[in-house]
Short mmCIF file of C-alpha atoms and ligand atoms in Angstrom, two decimals:
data_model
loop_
_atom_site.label_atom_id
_atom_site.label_comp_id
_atom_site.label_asym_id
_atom_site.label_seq_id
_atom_site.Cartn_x
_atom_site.Cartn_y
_atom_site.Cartn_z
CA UNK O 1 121.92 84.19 98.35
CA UNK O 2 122.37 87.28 97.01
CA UNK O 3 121.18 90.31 99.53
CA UNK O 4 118.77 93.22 98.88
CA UNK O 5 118.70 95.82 101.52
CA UNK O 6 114.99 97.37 102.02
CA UNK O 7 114.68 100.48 100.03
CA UNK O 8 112.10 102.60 97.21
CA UNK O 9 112.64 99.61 95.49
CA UNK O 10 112.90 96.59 97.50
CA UNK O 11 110.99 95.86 100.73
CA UNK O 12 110.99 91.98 101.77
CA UNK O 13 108.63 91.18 104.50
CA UNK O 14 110.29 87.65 106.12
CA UNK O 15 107.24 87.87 109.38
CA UNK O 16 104.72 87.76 106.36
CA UNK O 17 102.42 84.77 106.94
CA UNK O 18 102.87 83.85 103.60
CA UNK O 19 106.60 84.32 103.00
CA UNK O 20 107.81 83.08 100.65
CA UNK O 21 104.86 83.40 98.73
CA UNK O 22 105.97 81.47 95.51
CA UNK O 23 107.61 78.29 94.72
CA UNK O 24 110.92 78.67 93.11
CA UNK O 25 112.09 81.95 94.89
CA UNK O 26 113.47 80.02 98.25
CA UNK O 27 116.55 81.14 99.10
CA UNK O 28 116.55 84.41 96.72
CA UNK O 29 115.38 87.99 97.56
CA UNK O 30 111.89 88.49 97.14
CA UNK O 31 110.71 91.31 96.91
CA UNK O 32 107.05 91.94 98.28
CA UNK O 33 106.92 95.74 97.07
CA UNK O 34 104.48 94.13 94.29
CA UNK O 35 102.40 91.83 96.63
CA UNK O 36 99.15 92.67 94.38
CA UNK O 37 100.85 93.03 91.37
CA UNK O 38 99.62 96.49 89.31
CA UNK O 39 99.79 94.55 85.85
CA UNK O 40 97.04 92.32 86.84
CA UNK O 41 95.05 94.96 85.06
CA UNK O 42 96.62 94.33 81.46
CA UNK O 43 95.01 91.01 81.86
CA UNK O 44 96.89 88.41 79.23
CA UNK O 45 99.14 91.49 78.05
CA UNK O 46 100.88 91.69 81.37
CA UNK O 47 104.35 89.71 80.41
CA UNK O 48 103.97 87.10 83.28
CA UNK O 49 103.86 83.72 83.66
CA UNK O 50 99.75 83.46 84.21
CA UNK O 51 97.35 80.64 83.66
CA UNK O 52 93.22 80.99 83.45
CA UNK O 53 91.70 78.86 85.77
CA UNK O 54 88.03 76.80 84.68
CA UNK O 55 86.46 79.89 85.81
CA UNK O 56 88.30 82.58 84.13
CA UNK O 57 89.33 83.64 86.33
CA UNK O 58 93.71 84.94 85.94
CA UNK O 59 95.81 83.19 88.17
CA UNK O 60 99.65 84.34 88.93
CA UNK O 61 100.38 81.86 91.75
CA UNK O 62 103.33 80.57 88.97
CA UNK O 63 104.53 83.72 88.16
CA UNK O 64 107.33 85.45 90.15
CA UNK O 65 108.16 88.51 87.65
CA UNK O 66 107.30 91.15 90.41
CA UNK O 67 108.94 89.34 93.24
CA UNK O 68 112.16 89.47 91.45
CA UNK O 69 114.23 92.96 92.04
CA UNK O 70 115.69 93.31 88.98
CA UNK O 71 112.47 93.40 87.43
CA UNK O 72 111.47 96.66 88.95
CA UNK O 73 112.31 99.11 86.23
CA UNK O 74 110.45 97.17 84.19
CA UNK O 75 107.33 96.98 85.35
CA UNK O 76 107.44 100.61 86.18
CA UNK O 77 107.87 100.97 82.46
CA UNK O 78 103.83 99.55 81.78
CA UNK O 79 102.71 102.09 84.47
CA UNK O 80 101.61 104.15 80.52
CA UNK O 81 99.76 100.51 80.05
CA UNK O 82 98.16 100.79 83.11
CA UNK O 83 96.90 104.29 82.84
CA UNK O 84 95.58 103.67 79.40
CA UNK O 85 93.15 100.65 80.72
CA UNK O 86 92.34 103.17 83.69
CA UNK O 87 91.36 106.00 81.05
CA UNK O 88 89.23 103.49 79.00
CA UNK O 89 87.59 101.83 81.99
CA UNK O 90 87.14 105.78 83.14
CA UNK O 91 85.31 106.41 79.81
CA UNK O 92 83.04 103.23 80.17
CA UNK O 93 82.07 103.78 83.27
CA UNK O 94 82.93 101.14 85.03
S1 LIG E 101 101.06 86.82 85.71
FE1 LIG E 101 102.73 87.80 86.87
S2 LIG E 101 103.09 89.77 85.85
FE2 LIG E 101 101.09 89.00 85.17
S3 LIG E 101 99.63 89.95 86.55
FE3 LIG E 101 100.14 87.95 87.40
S4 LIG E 101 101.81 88.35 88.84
FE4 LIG E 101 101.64 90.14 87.50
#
């Protein structure tokens, strides 16, 4: 197992309830910086590994893209996504 140290860009939370949150991740860092992850917003643009359920509603209980660390710089990068679906929701009103 490869160790993170908690930092800006890693914190892993091992007393979580939850922990570890996904399948596939035991044993590797996980990093919980991302709990709610901010590209839920870009809906089937976000990159991740997301199904929809019967409802429609999006769900990312497969996907582990903001749990990994090395993945950080990336989805910092689609923080300019994520303001331009704040601007347009801003302009609708909603
Ligand atoms: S599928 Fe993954 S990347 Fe996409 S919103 Fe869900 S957790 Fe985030």
């Amino acid at each position: 197992m490869k160790e993170e140290k908690n930092s800006s860009r890693f914190f892993e939370n091992r007393d979580c309830q939850y922990f570890p949150c996904h399948a596939g991740m035991e044993g590797e860092p996980l990093n919980c910086l991302f709990c709610y992850c901010p590209l839920y917003a870009l809906g089937r643009a976000c990159g991740g590994d997301y199904a929809y359920n019967e409802r429609g509603i999006k769900d990312c209980s497969a996907c582990t893209f903001p749990h990994r660390p090395e993945n950080y710089d990336r989805l910092l990068a689609r923080y300019g996504d994520i303001m331009k679906v704040v601007r347009r929701a801003d302009e609708e009103g909603v």
